[in-house]
Amino acid sequence: MIRTLAIALALSVSITAASAHAAPGDAAEARTLLMESVGIASVKGRGQTPALARFYRDWLVKAGFNAADIQIDELAGTANFHMAWRAAVTAKAKPIALTGHLDVVEANPADWERPPFTAVAENGYIFGRGVQDNKFDVAMMIATLAKLKASGWTPKRDIHLFLSGDEETEGTASAVQAKQAAAIGFEYMLNSDGGGGGLDAQSKPFFYKLQAAEKSYADFQMTITDPGGHSSTPTASNAIARIGLVSARIAGHRWPAQFNEITRASLAQAARQRSDILGQAMARFAANPADAEAIAVLRANPGTIGQIATTCVPTMISGGHAPNALPQRVTLTVNCRIFPGTSIAAVQSELARIAEDPGVRFAAGIDWPVTPASPLRPDVTAAVQAAVAARAAGLPGLLDLKATPGMDAGATDSVFWRAQGIPSYGVSSLFMRQEDSFAHGLNERVPEAAIAPALRHWDSILRRLAG
Ligand SMILES: [Zn+2]
């Protein structure tokens, strides 16, 4: 069943591609690039990320790009990659950026069924750490650029490819790269590490998310200290009891509903695909974000609460020092996913208010930049929509496959770019079944059948936006 559909999909789209323009990148070559890239363990602390950057550089130089246009900066124990492809003539339009990341999450070979840092092709899948996140799309972008270059096509505006070195960990190199990009000046950025499509159980494409906003991420450490004392002489100021109350108040707090054009469009589109109470609430909220009944339904559902508000959740607790002593110190960790446009300071002062305990002291944990949603640009939306619609061409009943704007809970490199004022859009070429997605987990994989449509995806988007 899956194989039949995959062939039908490949056939239908190759007809479209052949009639529209020259054939996109060669799938066998892209597959080799992907498999070899998985063999370079670009994990934090292993020192191999610069080698992966050089591997990509050599591939692009072999395809005809100028080595002088490719820069590899070693920094923060890793490396950033940057290539500029200049327009043939002085371009009227500002440059655009393509982005991805070089690094992958660590993997323990003892836990894996196959060696994580050797790509293994089996049963129609390619297995390996990073093969989905984010080496698949990076290989597809590079293969597409190489094929376009070799075919003699030249962009009408500059196209830059940026690959960051520590997206999965500190983001220090990512932040540096976003600053460098801001100095060059980009009209917008297309992130291969966000957005993407879903396949149903029969491997038919059924949705596509164009990521245009991300919530920011913050951890707060809330500590209560107390003189303590002997457990046989209890006091009213028991720190564990107090933090328990604080924790319950935070967990029970209802953050005010918020919206932007991305979440409204996303909920409106999702509502069209369901007829239950949740779907009705999505439609009502999209039409009127002040609809209290709709808010109550969306708030009660774990899948939608984060789409309409900031969320803050107690996630860790530590405290006390002996079974027979009054606790002297208790710390509660609260993790927040903050709605675009709301400051971290505003969330902290709201937490302090909710806590209703003036003895709580705050310490800063991890926090990411607070970024606005990127405005939905008609040119980007149309280009992505055309690439997505081509997937469904020829498949009965799938002609209305839509690129739906979406907001993620965070975080990708786009937060650093949006913080620099560069509108950023997650436009991954990868369509996956939910049950095949093991990014960051064991047995990470991608379907081999995803390669050819992914090459057409990038080819179509680049020809429309830079041709
Ligand atoms: Zn990633």
PDB file of C-alpha atoms and ligand atoms in Angstrom, residues 100-101 103-105 132-135 167-168 191-194 411-413 439-440 444, ligand 1:
ATOM      1  CA  GLY A 100      19.952  24.769   8.742  1.00  0.00           C
ATOM      2  CA  HIS A 101      22.282  23.383  11.384  1.00  0.00           C
ATOM      3  CA  ASP A 103      25.200  19.728  14.764  1.00  0.00           C
ATOM      4  CA  VAL A 104      23.121  16.777  15.964  1.00  0.00           C
ATOM      5  CA  VAL A 105      22.041  15.486  19.361  1.00  0.00           C
ATOM      6  CA  GLN A 132      15.965  13.786  10.151  1.00  0.00           C
ATOM      7  CA  ASP A 133      17.139  16.674  12.361  1.00  0.00           C
ATOM      8  CA  ASN A 134      18.527  18.368  10.343  1.00  0.00           C
ATOM      9  CA  LYS A 135      20.832  16.523   7.922  1.00  0.00           C
ATOM     10  CA  GLU A 167      21.603  24.801  17.386  1.00  0.00           C
ATOM     11  CA  GLU A 168      20.971  21.714  19.519  1.00  0.00           C
ATOM     12  CA  ASN A 191      14.748  27.760   7.770  1.00  0.00           C
ATOM     13  CA  SER A 192      14.959  24.106   6.720  1.00  0.00           C
ATOM     14  CA  ASP A 193      14.791  23.131  10.409  1.00  0.00           C
ATOM     15  CA  GLY A 194      11.176  24.260  10.939  1.00  0.00           C
ATOM     16  CA  ALA A 411      13.076  26.836  19.684  1.00  0.00           C
ATOM     17  CA  THR A 412      15.019  26.808  16.404  1.00  0.00           C
ATOM     18  CA  ASP A 413      17.635  29.197  15.010  1.00  0.00           C
ATOM     19  CA  ALA A 439      14.134  13.276  16.015  1.00  0.00           C
ATOM     20  CA  HIS A 440      16.383  13.462  19.117  1.00  0.00           C
ATOM     21  CA  GLU A 444      16.000   8.338  14.003  1.00  0.00           C
TER      22      GLU A 444
HETATM   23 ZN    ZN B   1      16.963  20.799  14.339  1.00  0.00          ZN
END
